[in-house]
Short mmCIF file of N, CA and C in Angstrom, two decimals:
data_model
loop_
_atom_site.label_atom_id
_atom_site.label_comp_id
_atom_site.label_asym_id
_atom_site.label_seq_id
_atom_site.Cartn_x
_atom_site.Cartn_y
_atom_site.Cartn_z
N MET A 1 -13.39 -93.06 -5.50
CA MET A 1 -11.94 -92.95 -5.57
C MET A 1 -11.28 -93.83 -4.51
N ALA A 2 -11.82 -93.80 -3.31
CA ALA A 2 -11.26 -94.61 -2.23
C ALA A 2 -11.47 -96.09 -2.51
N ALA A 3 -12.61 -96.41 -3.10
CA ALA A 3 -12.91 -97.81 -3.42
C ALA A 3 -11.93 -98.33 -4.46
N SER A 4 -11.60 -97.51 -5.45
CA SER A 4 -10.66 -97.96 -6.49
C SER A 4 -9.26 -98.13 -5.89
N CYS A 5 -8.88 -97.31 -4.93
CA CYS A 5 -7.59 -97.47 -4.27
C CYS A 5 -7.56 -98.79 -3.47
N ILE A 6 -8.66 -99.09 -2.81
CA ILE A 6 -8.75 -100.32 -2.03
C ILE A 6 -8.66 -101.53 -2.96
N VAL A 7 -9.38 -101.46 -4.09
CA VAL A 7 -9.35 -102.56 -5.06
C VAL A 7 -7.94 -102.72 -5.61
N LYS A 8 -7.30 -101.58 -5.91
CA LYS A 8 -5.94 -101.63 -6.45
C LYS A 8 -4.99 -102.25 -5.43
N GLU A 9 -5.12 -101.88 -4.16
CA GLU A 9 -4.27 -102.44 -3.10
C GLU A 9 -4.52 -103.95 -2.96
N MET A 10 -5.79 -104.35 -3.05
CA MET A 10 -6.12 -105.78 -2.95
C MET A 10 -5.51 -106.54 -4.12
N LEU A 11 -5.57 -105.98 -5.30
CA LEU A 11 -4.99 -106.62 -6.48
C LEU A 11 -3.47 -106.72 -6.34
N GLN A 12 -2.84 -105.66 -5.85
CA GLN A 12 -1.40 -105.70 -5.65
C GLN A 12 -1.02 -106.76 -4.61
N ALA A 13 -1.79 -106.85 -3.54
CA ALA A 13 -1.54 -107.86 -2.52
C ALA A 13 -1.72 -109.26 -3.12
N SER A 14 -2.76 -109.41 -3.94
CA SER A 14 -3.01 -110.69 -4.59
C SER A 14 -1.86 -111.06 -5.53
N VAL A 15 -1.38 -110.09 -6.30
CA VAL A 15 -0.25 -110.33 -7.20
C VAL A 15 0.98 -110.72 -6.40
N SER A 16 1.20 -110.04 -5.30
CA SER A 16 2.36 -110.35 -4.45
C SER A 16 2.24 -111.77 -3.89
N ASP A 17 1.06 -112.13 -3.42
CA ASP A 17 0.85 -113.50 -2.91
C ASP A 17 1.09 -114.52 -4.00
N MET A 18 0.59 -114.24 -5.18
CA MET A 18 0.77 -115.18 -6.30
C MET A 18 2.24 -115.30 -6.68
N LYS A 19 2.97 -114.19 -6.66
CA LYS A 19 4.41 -114.26 -6.95
C LYS A 19 5.12 -115.14 -5.93
N ASN A 20 4.76 -114.98 -4.66
CA ASN A 20 5.36 -115.81 -3.61
C ASN A 20 5.01 -117.28 -3.81
N THR A 21 3.76 -117.54 -4.18
CA THR A 21 3.34 -118.92 -4.42
C THR A 21 4.10 -119.52 -5.59
N VAL A 22 4.26 -118.75 -6.67
CA VAL A 22 5.01 -119.23 -7.84
C VAL A 22 6.46 -119.52 -7.44
N ALA A 23 7.05 -118.63 -6.66
CA ALA A 23 8.44 -118.83 -6.23
C ALA A 23 8.56 -120.11 -5.39
N ASP A 24 7.60 -120.34 -4.47
CA ASP A 24 7.62 -121.55 -3.65
C ASP A 24 7.49 -122.80 -4.52
N LEU A 25 6.56 -122.76 -5.45
CA LEU A 25 6.36 -123.91 -6.33
C LEU A 25 7.58 -124.18 -7.20
N GLU A 26 8.23 -123.12 -7.67
CA GLU A 26 9.43 -123.30 -8.48
C GLU A 26 10.56 -123.91 -7.65
N ARG A 27 10.68 -123.49 -6.37
CA ARG A 27 11.67 -124.09 -5.49
C ARG A 27 11.39 -125.58 -5.30
N LYS A 28 10.12 -125.91 -5.07
CA LYS A 28 9.75 -127.32 -4.90
C LYS A 28 10.03 -128.10 -6.17
N LEU A 29 9.75 -127.50 -7.31
CA LEU A 29 10.00 -128.17 -8.59
C LEU A 29 11.49 -128.43 -8.78
N SER A 30 12.31 -127.46 -8.41
CA SER A 30 13.76 -127.67 -8.57
C SER A 30 14.24 -128.77 -7.63
N SER A 31 13.65 -128.87 -6.44
CA SER A 31 14.05 -129.95 -5.54
C SER A 31 13.60 -131.30 -6.09
N VAL A 32 12.44 -131.33 -6.75
CA VAL A 32 11.98 -132.57 -7.38
C VAL A 32 12.90 -132.93 -8.53
N GLU A 33 13.36 -131.93 -9.29
CA GLU A 33 14.28 -132.19 -10.39
C GLU A 33 15.61 -132.72 -9.87
N ASP A 34 16.04 -132.22 -8.70
CA ASP A 34 17.27 -132.74 -8.10
C ASP A 34 17.11 -134.21 -7.74
N GLU A 35 15.90 -134.60 -7.30
CA GLU A 35 15.65 -136.00 -7.00
C GLU A 35 15.72 -136.83 -8.26
N GLY A 36 15.47 -136.22 -9.41
CA GLY A 36 15.57 -136.92 -10.68
C GLY A 36 16.96 -137.47 -10.90
N ASN A 37 17.99 -136.76 -10.43
CA ASN A 37 19.36 -137.25 -10.56
C ASN A 37 19.56 -138.54 -9.76
N GLU A 38 18.94 -138.61 -8.60
CA GLU A 38 19.02 -139.82 -7.79
C GLU A 38 18.38 -140.99 -8.54
N TRP A 39 17.24 -140.73 -9.16
CA TRP A 39 16.57 -141.77 -9.93
C TRP A 39 17.40 -142.17 -11.13
N LYS A 40 18.08 -141.21 -11.73
CA LYS A 40 18.94 -141.52 -12.87
C LYS A 40 20.07 -142.44 -12.44
N THR A 41 20.66 -142.14 -11.29
CA THR A 41 21.74 -142.98 -10.76
C THR A 41 21.23 -144.39 -10.46
N ARG A 42 20.07 -144.47 -9.83
CA ARG A 42 19.49 -145.78 -9.53
C ARG A 42 19.23 -146.55 -10.83
N TYR A 43 18.70 -145.85 -11.80
CA TYR A 43 18.41 -146.49 -13.09
C TYR A 43 19.69 -147.02 -13.72
N GLU A 44 20.74 -146.19 -13.73
CA GLU A 44 22.00 -146.62 -14.34
C GLU A 44 22.59 -147.82 -13.60
N THR A 45 22.48 -147.83 -12.27
CA THR A 45 22.97 -148.96 -11.48
C THR A 45 22.19 -150.22 -11.83
N GLN A 46 20.88 -150.08 -11.93
CA GLN A 46 20.04 -151.23 -12.28
C GLN A 46 20.36 -151.74 -13.67
N VAL A 47 20.59 -150.85 -14.61
CA VAL A 47 20.95 -151.26 -15.98
C VAL A 47 22.26 -152.03 -15.97
N GLU A 48 23.24 -151.55 -15.22
CA GLU A 48 24.53 -152.25 -15.13
C GLU A 48 24.36 -153.64 -14.52
N LEU A 49 23.56 -153.72 -13.46
CA LEU A 49 23.30 -155.01 -12.83
C LEU A 49 22.60 -155.95 -13.81
N ASN A 50 21.65 -155.44 -14.56
CA ASN A 50 20.95 -156.25 -15.56
C ASN A 50 21.92 -156.77 -16.62
N LYS A 51 22.86 -155.92 -17.04
CA LYS A 51 23.85 -156.35 -18.04
C LYS A 51 24.72 -157.49 -17.49
N GLN A 52 25.13 -157.36 -16.22
CA GLN A 52 25.94 -158.42 -15.61
C GLN A 52 25.16 -159.73 -15.56
N LEU A 53 23.91 -159.65 -15.16
CA LEU A 53 23.09 -160.85 -15.09
C LEU A 53 22.87 -161.45 -16.48
N GLU A 54 22.70 -160.62 -17.49
CA GLU A 54 22.56 -161.12 -18.85
C GLU A 54 23.82 -161.84 -19.31
N ARG A 55 24.99 -161.28 -18.96
CA ARG A 55 26.25 -161.96 -19.32
C ARG A 55 26.35 -163.32 -18.63
N GLN A 56 25.96 -163.37 -17.36
CA GLN A 56 25.99 -164.65 -16.63
C GLN A 56 25.02 -165.65 -17.28
N ILE A 57 23.83 -165.19 -17.62
CA ILE A 57 22.86 -166.07 -18.27
C ILE A 57 23.41 -166.59 -19.58
N HIS A 58 24.00 -165.70 -20.35
CA HIS A 58 24.56 -166.09 -21.65
C HIS A 58 25.68 -167.12 -21.46
N ALA A 59 26.55 -166.90 -20.49
CA ALA A 59 27.65 -167.84 -20.23
C ALA A 59 27.12 -169.20 -19.81
N LEU A 60 26.09 -169.21 -18.96
CA LEU A 60 25.51 -170.48 -18.52
C LEU A 60 24.79 -171.19 -19.67
N GLN A 61 24.14 -170.41 -20.54
CA GLN A 61 23.49 -171.03 -21.69
C GLN A 61 24.52 -171.66 -22.62
N GLU A 62 25.63 -170.96 -22.84
CA GLU A 62 26.69 -171.52 -23.68
C GLU A 62 27.25 -172.80 -23.07
N LYS A 63 27.48 -172.78 -21.77
CA LYS A 63 28.00 -173.95 -21.08
C LYS A 63 27.02 -175.11 -21.19
N SER A 64 25.73 -174.81 -21.02
CA SER A 64 24.70 -175.84 -21.12
C SER A 64 24.64 -176.42 -22.53
N GLU A 65 24.71 -175.57 -23.53
CA GLU A 65 24.71 -176.04 -24.92
C GLU A 65 25.95 -176.88 -25.22
N TYR A 66 27.07 -176.48 -24.68
CA TYR A 66 28.31 -177.22 -24.90
C TYR A 66 28.19 -178.62 -24.30
N ILE A 67 27.65 -178.69 -23.09
CA ILE A 67 27.50 -179.99 -22.43
C ILE A 67 26.49 -180.84 -23.20
N ARG A 68 25.40 -180.24 -23.64
CA ARG A 68 24.41 -180.99 -24.41
C ARG A 68 25.00 -181.48 -25.74
N GLY A 69 25.84 -180.67 -26.33
CA GLY A 69 26.41 -181.02 -27.63
C GLY A 69 27.46 -182.10 -27.56
N ASN A 70 28.12 -182.26 -26.43
CA ASN A 70 29.21 -183.23 -26.30
C ASN A 70 28.86 -184.23 -25.20
N PRO A 71 28.31 -185.40 -25.56
CA PRO A 71 27.86 -186.36 -24.55
C PRO A 71 28.99 -186.91 -23.69
N THR A 72 30.19 -186.93 -24.17
CA THR A 72 31.29 -187.47 -23.37
C THR A 72 31.57 -186.58 -22.17
N ASP A 73 31.45 -185.28 -22.37
CA ASP A 73 31.66 -184.35 -21.25
C ASP A 73 30.57 -184.52 -20.20
N ARG A 74 29.37 -184.77 -20.66
CA ARG A 74 28.26 -184.97 -19.73
C ARG A 74 28.54 -186.20 -18.86
N LEU A 75 29.01 -187.21 -19.48
CA LEU A 75 29.32 -188.42 -18.73
C LEU A 75 30.49 -188.22 -17.78
N SER A 76 31.46 -187.42 -18.20
CA SER A 76 32.61 -187.19 -17.33
C SER A 76 32.19 -186.44 -16.07
N SER A 77 31.26 -185.52 -16.18
CA SER A 77 30.81 -184.79 -14.99
C SER A 77 30.03 -185.71 -14.07
N ILE A 78 29.27 -186.64 -14.68
CA ILE A 78 28.52 -187.61 -13.87
C ILE A 78 29.50 -188.55 -13.18
N ARG A 79 30.55 -188.97 -13.89
CA ARG A 79 31.55 -189.87 -13.30
C ARG A 79 32.25 -189.23 -12.11
N SER A 80 32.45 -187.89 -12.21
CA SER A 80 33.13 -187.22 -11.09
C SER A 80 32.26 -187.30 -9.84
N TYR A 81 30.95 -187.26 -10.00
CA TYR A 81 30.05 -187.40 -8.85
C TYR A 81 30.02 -188.85 -8.37
N ASP A 82 30.18 -189.78 -9.31
CA ASP A 82 30.20 -191.20 -8.92
C ASP A 82 31.41 -191.51 -8.04
N GLN A 83 32.49 -190.82 -8.30
CA GLN A 83 33.72 -191.09 -7.56
C GLN A 83 33.74 -190.42 -6.18
N MET A 84 32.83 -189.47 -5.96
CA MET A 84 32.79 -188.76 -4.67
C MET A 84 32.14 -189.64 -3.62
N PRO A 85 32.62 -189.54 -2.35
CA PRO A 85 31.97 -190.28 -1.27
C PRO A 85 30.57 -189.70 -0.99
N VAL A 86 29.72 -190.49 -0.37
CA VAL A 86 28.33 -190.09 -0.10
C VAL A 86 28.27 -188.84 0.78
N GLY A 87 29.11 -188.75 1.78
CA GLY A 87 29.14 -187.58 2.68
C GLY A 87 29.47 -186.31 1.91
N ALA A 88 30.44 -186.40 0.99
CA ALA A 88 30.81 -185.23 0.19
C ALA A 88 29.68 -184.84 -0.74
N LEU A 89 29.00 -185.84 -1.30
CA LEU A 89 27.84 -185.55 -2.16
C LEU A 89 26.73 -184.86 -1.38
N ASN A 90 26.49 -185.32 -0.15
CA ASN A 90 25.46 -184.68 0.69
C ASN A 90 25.83 -183.23 1.01
N GLN A 91 27.10 -183.01 1.32
CA GLN A 91 27.56 -181.64 1.59
C GLN A 91 27.42 -180.77 0.34
N TYR A 92 27.79 -181.33 -0.80
CA TYR A 92 27.69 -180.60 -2.07
C TYR A 92 26.22 -180.28 -2.37
N LEU A 93 25.33 -181.22 -2.12
CA LEU A 93 23.90 -181.02 -2.32
C LEU A 93 23.37 -179.93 -1.39
N LYS A 94 23.79 -179.95 -0.11
CA LYS A 94 23.37 -178.92 0.85
C LYS A 94 23.86 -177.54 0.40
N ARG A 95 25.12 -177.50 -0.07
CA ARG A 95 25.68 -176.22 -0.54
C ARG A 95 24.87 -175.70 -1.74
N LEU A 96 24.55 -176.61 -2.66
CA LEU A 96 23.75 -176.20 -3.82
C LEU A 96 22.36 -175.71 -3.42
N GLU A 97 21.74 -176.38 -2.44
CA GLU A 97 20.43 -175.97 -1.95
C GLU A 97 20.51 -174.59 -1.28
N GLU A 98 21.58 -174.38 -0.50
CA GLU A 98 21.78 -173.07 0.14
C GLU A 98 21.96 -171.98 -0.91
N GLU A 99 22.74 -172.28 -1.94
CA GLU A 99 22.94 -171.31 -3.02
C GLU A 99 21.62 -171.01 -3.72
N LYS A 100 20.83 -172.06 -3.92
CA LYS A 100 19.52 -171.88 -4.57
C LYS A 100 18.64 -170.96 -3.72
N ILE A 101 18.58 -171.24 -2.42
CA ILE A 101 17.77 -170.41 -1.51
C ILE A 101 18.29 -168.97 -1.51
N LEU A 102 19.62 -168.83 -1.46
CA LEU A 102 20.23 -167.50 -1.48
C LEU A 102 19.86 -166.75 -2.77
N MET A 103 19.95 -167.45 -3.89
CA MET A 103 19.61 -166.82 -5.18
C MET A 103 18.12 -166.46 -5.24
N GLU A 104 17.26 -167.32 -4.71
CA GLU A 104 15.82 -167.02 -4.68
C GLU A 104 15.55 -165.80 -3.81
N ASN A 105 16.23 -165.70 -2.67
CA ASN A 105 16.07 -164.54 -1.79
C ASN A 105 16.55 -163.26 -2.47
N HIS A 106 17.70 -163.37 -3.17
CA HIS A 106 18.19 -162.20 -3.91
C HIS A 106 17.16 -161.77 -4.95
N LEU A 107 16.60 -162.74 -5.64
CA LEU A 107 15.60 -162.44 -6.66
C LEU A 107 14.39 -161.74 -6.04
N LYS A 108 13.90 -162.25 -4.90
CA LYS A 108 12.77 -161.63 -4.21
C LYS A 108 13.11 -160.22 -3.76
N ASP A 109 14.33 -160.04 -3.22
CA ASP A 109 14.76 -158.71 -2.78
C ASP A 109 14.78 -157.73 -3.96
N PHE A 110 15.33 -158.19 -5.08
CA PHE A 110 15.39 -157.31 -6.25
C PHE A 110 13.99 -156.98 -6.76
N GLU A 111 13.10 -157.95 -6.76
CA GLU A 111 11.73 -157.69 -7.20
C GLU A 111 11.05 -156.68 -6.27
N LEU A 112 11.26 -156.84 -4.97
CA LEU A 112 10.67 -155.92 -4.00
C LEU A 112 11.24 -154.51 -4.19
N ARG A 113 12.55 -154.42 -4.35
CA ARG A 113 13.18 -153.11 -4.57
C ARG A 113 12.66 -152.45 -5.83
N ILE A 114 12.54 -153.24 -6.88
CA ILE A 114 12.03 -152.67 -8.14
C ILE A 114 10.61 -152.16 -7.95
N ASP A 115 9.76 -152.93 -7.26
CA ASP A 115 8.39 -152.50 -7.01
C ASP A 115 8.35 -151.22 -6.18
N GLN A 116 9.16 -151.18 -5.11
CA GLN A 116 9.19 -150.00 -4.25
C GLN A 116 9.69 -148.77 -5.01
N GLU A 117 10.74 -148.95 -5.78
CA GLU A 117 11.29 -147.82 -6.53
C GLU A 117 10.33 -147.37 -7.62
N ALA A 118 9.61 -148.29 -8.21
CA ALA A 118 8.61 -147.91 -9.22
C ALA A 118 7.50 -147.11 -8.57
N LYS A 119 7.03 -147.55 -7.40
CA LYS A 119 5.98 -146.81 -6.69
C LYS A 119 6.48 -145.42 -6.31
N ALA A 120 7.69 -145.35 -5.79
CA ALA A 120 8.26 -144.05 -5.40
C ALA A 120 8.42 -143.15 -6.62
N TYR A 121 8.87 -143.73 -7.71
CA TYR A 121 9.05 -142.94 -8.95
C TYR A 121 7.71 -142.37 -9.41
N TYR A 122 6.68 -143.21 -9.45
CA TYR A 122 5.38 -142.72 -9.90
C TYR A 122 4.82 -141.67 -8.95
N LYS A 123 5.05 -141.85 -7.66
CA LYS A 123 4.58 -140.86 -6.68
C LYS A 123 5.27 -139.52 -6.91
N VAL A 124 6.59 -139.55 -7.05
CA VAL A 124 7.35 -138.31 -7.28
C VAL A 124 6.96 -137.69 -8.62
N ASN A 125 6.77 -138.53 -9.62
CA ASN A 125 6.39 -138.02 -10.94
C ASN A 125 5.01 -137.37 -10.88
N ASP A 126 4.07 -137.95 -10.15
CA ASP A 126 2.75 -137.35 -9.98
C ASP A 126 2.85 -136.02 -9.25
N GLU A 127 3.68 -135.97 -8.21
CA GLU A 127 3.88 -134.71 -7.48
C GLU A 127 4.47 -133.65 -8.40
N ARG A 128 5.44 -134.06 -9.23
CA ARG A 128 6.06 -133.13 -10.17
C ARG A 128 5.01 -132.58 -11.13
N ARG A 129 4.17 -133.44 -11.66
CA ARG A 129 3.11 -132.99 -12.57
C ARG A 129 2.16 -132.05 -11.87
N MET A 130 1.83 -132.36 -10.60
CA MET A 130 0.92 -131.51 -9.84
C MET A 130 1.54 -130.12 -9.64
N TYR A 131 2.83 -130.09 -9.29
CA TYR A 131 3.49 -128.81 -9.09
C TYR A 131 3.55 -128.01 -10.40
N ILE A 132 3.83 -128.68 -11.49
CA ILE A 132 3.86 -128.00 -12.78
C ILE A 132 2.49 -127.43 -13.11
N SER A 133 1.45 -128.21 -12.83
CA SER A 133 0.08 -127.75 -13.07
C SER A 133 -0.25 -126.54 -12.19
N GLU A 134 0.13 -126.62 -10.92
CA GLU A 134 -0.12 -125.49 -10.02
C GLU A 134 0.64 -124.25 -10.47
N ILE A 135 1.87 -124.43 -10.91
CA ILE A 135 2.65 -123.30 -11.40
C ILE A 135 1.99 -122.69 -12.62
N ALA A 136 1.51 -123.52 -13.53
CA ALA A 136 0.85 -123.02 -14.73
C ALA A 136 -0.43 -122.27 -14.38
N GLN A 137 -1.22 -122.83 -13.45
CA GLN A 137 -2.46 -122.17 -13.05
C GLN A 137 -2.17 -120.84 -12.35
N THR A 138 -1.19 -120.85 -11.47
CA THR A 138 -0.84 -119.63 -10.75
C THR A 138 -0.29 -118.58 -11.70
N SER A 139 0.53 -119.01 -12.65
CA SER A 139 1.07 -118.06 -13.63
C SER A 139 -0.05 -117.48 -14.48
N ALA A 140 -1.00 -118.31 -14.88
CA ALA A 140 -2.13 -117.82 -15.67
C ALA A 140 -2.97 -116.83 -14.86
N ALA A 141 -3.20 -117.15 -13.60
CA ALA A 141 -3.97 -116.25 -12.74
C ALA A 141 -3.22 -114.94 -12.54
N GLN A 142 -1.91 -115.05 -12.38
CA GLN A 142 -1.09 -113.85 -12.20
C GLN A 142 -1.14 -112.97 -13.45
N GLU A 143 -1.06 -113.60 -14.62
CA GLU A 143 -1.15 -112.84 -15.88
C GLU A 143 -2.51 -112.18 -16.00
N ALA A 144 -3.57 -112.88 -15.61
CA ALA A 144 -4.92 -112.31 -15.68
C ALA A 144 -5.03 -111.10 -14.77
N VAL A 145 -4.46 -111.19 -13.58
CA VAL A 145 -4.50 -110.06 -12.64
C VAL A 145 -3.70 -108.89 -13.20
N LYS A 146 -2.55 -109.18 -13.81
CA LYS A 146 -1.75 -108.12 -14.41
C LYS A 146 -2.52 -107.42 -15.52
N LYS A 147 -3.22 -108.22 -16.35
CA LYS A 147 -4.01 -107.64 -17.44
C LYS A 147 -5.12 -106.77 -16.90
N GLN A 148 -5.75 -107.21 -15.80
CA GLN A 148 -6.83 -106.43 -15.22
C GLN A 148 -6.33 -105.11 -14.68
N THR A 149 -5.16 -105.12 -14.05
CA THR A 149 -4.64 -103.89 -13.48
C THR A 149 -4.12 -102.95 -14.56
N THR A 150 -3.69 -103.48 -15.70
CA THR A 150 -3.14 -102.63 -16.74
C THR A 150 -4.15 -102.30 -17.83
N ASP A 151 -5.31 -102.97 -17.89
CA ASP A 151 -6.31 -102.74 -18.93
C ASP A 151 -7.22 -101.59 -18.50
N PRO A 152 -7.03 -100.36 -19.09
CA PRO A 152 -7.86 -99.23 -18.68
C PRO A 152 -9.31 -99.43 -19.10
N GLY A 153 -9.57 -100.14 -20.16
CA GLY A 153 -10.94 -100.39 -20.60
C GLY A 153 -11.69 -101.20 -19.57
N HIS A 154 -11.02 -102.14 -18.96
CA HIS A 154 -11.65 -102.98 -17.94
C HIS A 154 -12.03 -102.14 -16.73
N VAL A 155 -11.14 -101.26 -16.30
CA VAL A 155 -11.41 -100.41 -15.14
C VAL A 155 -12.58 -99.49 -15.45
N THR A 156 -12.62 -98.90 -16.67
CA THR A 156 -13.71 -98.00 -17.05
C THR A 156 -15.03 -98.75 -17.05
N ARG A 157 -15.06 -99.97 -17.63
CA ARG A 157 -16.29 -100.76 -17.65
C ARG A 157 -16.73 -101.10 -16.24
N GLU A 158 -15.77 -101.39 -15.37
CA GLU A 158 -16.10 -101.72 -14.00
C GLU A 158 -16.73 -100.52 -13.29
N LYS A 159 -16.16 -99.32 -13.54
CA LYS A 159 -16.70 -98.10 -12.93
C LYS A 159 -18.11 -97.82 -13.45
N GLN A 160 -18.30 -98.01 -14.77
CA GLN A 160 -19.63 -97.77 -15.35
C GLN A 160 -20.64 -98.74 -14.77
N ALA A 161 -20.25 -99.98 -14.63
CA ALA A 161 -21.16 -100.97 -14.07
C ALA A 161 -21.50 -100.60 -12.64
N HIS A 162 -20.51 -100.15 -11.88
CA HIS A 162 -20.74 -99.75 -10.50
C HIS A 162 -21.66 -98.53 -10.45
N LYS A 163 -21.43 -97.56 -11.33
CA LYS A 163 -22.28 -96.37 -11.38
C LYS A 163 -23.70 -96.74 -11.76
N GLY A 164 -23.82 -97.69 -12.70
CA GLY A 164 -25.15 -98.12 -13.13
C GLY A 164 -25.92 -98.72 -11.98
N VAL A 165 -25.28 -99.53 -11.19
CA VAL A 165 -25.93 -100.14 -10.02
C VAL A 165 -26.27 -99.05 -9.01
N HIS A 166 -25.34 -98.13 -8.81
CA HIS A 166 -25.57 -97.04 -7.86
C HIS A 166 -26.72 -96.15 -8.34
N ASN A 167 -26.72 -95.79 -9.61
CA ASN A 167 -27.78 -94.94 -10.16
C ASN A 167 -29.12 -95.65 -10.10
N ALA A 168 -29.16 -96.93 -10.38
CA ALA A 168 -30.41 -97.68 -10.35
C ALA A 168 -30.96 -97.71 -8.93
N SER A 169 -30.10 -97.90 -7.94
CA SER A 169 -30.60 -97.93 -6.56
C SER A 169 -31.06 -96.54 -6.12
N THR A 170 -30.38 -95.49 -6.59
CA THR A 170 -30.79 -94.12 -6.26
C THR A 170 -32.14 -93.82 -6.89
N LYS A 171 -32.34 -94.25 -8.14
CA LYS A 171 -33.62 -94.02 -8.82
C LYS A 171 -34.74 -94.75 -8.10
N LYS A 172 -34.48 -95.98 -7.64
CA LYS A 172 -35.50 -96.74 -6.91
C LYS A 172 -35.88 -96.01 -5.63
N GLN A 173 -34.88 -95.45 -4.93
CA GLN A 173 -35.15 -94.74 -3.69
C GLN A 173 -35.99 -93.50 -3.96
N THR A 174 -35.63 -92.77 -5.02
CA THR A 174 -36.36 -91.54 -5.36
C THR A 174 -37.79 -91.87 -5.76
N THR A 175 -37.96 -92.93 -6.55
CA THR A 175 -39.28 -93.33 -7.00
C THR A 175 -40.13 -93.78 -5.83
N SER A 176 -39.54 -94.55 -4.91
CA SER A 176 -40.31 -95.01 -3.75
C SER A 176 -40.68 -93.85 -2.84
N LYS A 177 -39.83 -92.83 -2.72
CA LYS A 177 -40.15 -91.65 -1.91
C LYS A 177 -41.31 -90.89 -2.52
N LYS A 178 -41.31 -90.78 -3.84
CA LYS A 178 -42.41 -90.09 -4.52
C LYS A 178 -43.71 -90.84 -4.32
N LYS A 179 -43.69 -92.17 -4.40
CA LYS A 179 -44.89 -92.98 -4.21
C LYS A 179 -45.40 -92.83 -2.80
N ASP A 180 -44.48 -92.81 -1.81
CA ASP A 180 -44.88 -92.66 -0.41
C ASP A 180 -45.56 -91.30 -0.19
N ALA A 181 -44.98 -90.27 -0.81
CA ALA A 181 -45.57 -88.92 -0.67
C ALA A 181 -46.95 -88.88 -1.31
N ALA A 182 -47.09 -89.56 -2.46
CA ALA A 182 -48.39 -89.58 -3.14
C ALA A 182 -49.41 -90.35 -2.30
N ARG A 183 -49.05 -91.39 -1.65
CA ARG A 183 -49.95 -92.17 -0.80
C ARG A 183 -50.41 -91.34 0.39
N LYS A 184 -49.46 -90.62 0.99
CA LYS A 184 -49.79 -89.77 2.14
C LYS A 184 -50.78 -88.71 1.73
N THR A 185 -50.58 -88.11 0.57
CA THR A 185 -51.46 -87.06 0.07
C THR A 185 -52.85 -87.63 -0.19
N THR A 186 -52.89 -88.83 -0.74
CA THR A 186 -54.18 -89.46 -1.05
C THR A 186 -54.90 -89.79 0.24
N LYS A 187 -54.22 -90.26 1.25
CA LYS A 187 -54.84 -90.60 2.54
C LYS A 187 -55.38 -89.34 3.21
N GLN A 188 -54.62 -88.26 3.14
CA GLN A 188 -55.04 -87.02 3.79
C GLN A 188 -56.28 -86.45 3.09
N SER A 189 -56.34 -86.54 1.79
CA SER A 189 -57.48 -85.99 1.07
C SER A 189 -58.73 -86.85 1.28
N VAL A 190 -58.55 -88.16 1.51
CA VAL A 190 -59.68 -89.05 1.75
C VAL A 190 -60.22 -88.80 3.14
N SER A 191 -59.41 -88.51 4.09
CA SER A 191 -59.88 -88.31 5.46
C SER A 191 -60.45 -86.97 5.58
#
C-alpha cells in the first residue's frame, strides 16, 4: 500500500514536471512565432526593394533599346562628350567609376545581408521545429502517464507482477531453508 502511494506521488510529480516543461516550451514557441513577424517585415521590405530595382532595370533596358533603335540619338550623346573639355570628361569618368564602386559595394552588402538573414531564418526555423518536436514528445509522454494513472487494469497487472516476483522469492527462500535442514539432518545421521 505504501509502495503504491509512493509510485502515485512520483507519477504526480512527473506529470507536474511535464506540465511545466510543456508550458515553458509553449512560451518559447510563442516567442519564436513573434520573431516570425520580424521576418515577415524583413521579407516585405526586401520584396519592395526588389520591385524598385526591377523597375529601374526595366527603365534602363527601355532606354538602352531606344538608343540602339535610333542611331542619331546615339551619335548626339557621343557628340555631347566630344564637346566637353578633357578635364570635365576626366571628372565625369571619375564620378562614374565612384558610382560603379558604390553600386558594387551596395550589391555586396545586399548579398551579405541576404546570406546572413537566410542563415538566421534557417536557424530560427530549426529551433522552432525542435521546440515543436519537444512539445509533441512531452505531450505524448504526459498522455501516457495520464493513461497509466487512470488505467486500473495496468495498476492491477503491475501489482500481480510485483506479487509474482515477491512470491517467487519467498518460495525460493522456503525451498532453500528446507534443503539446508535436509543437509543438516543428513550430516548428523552420517556422523
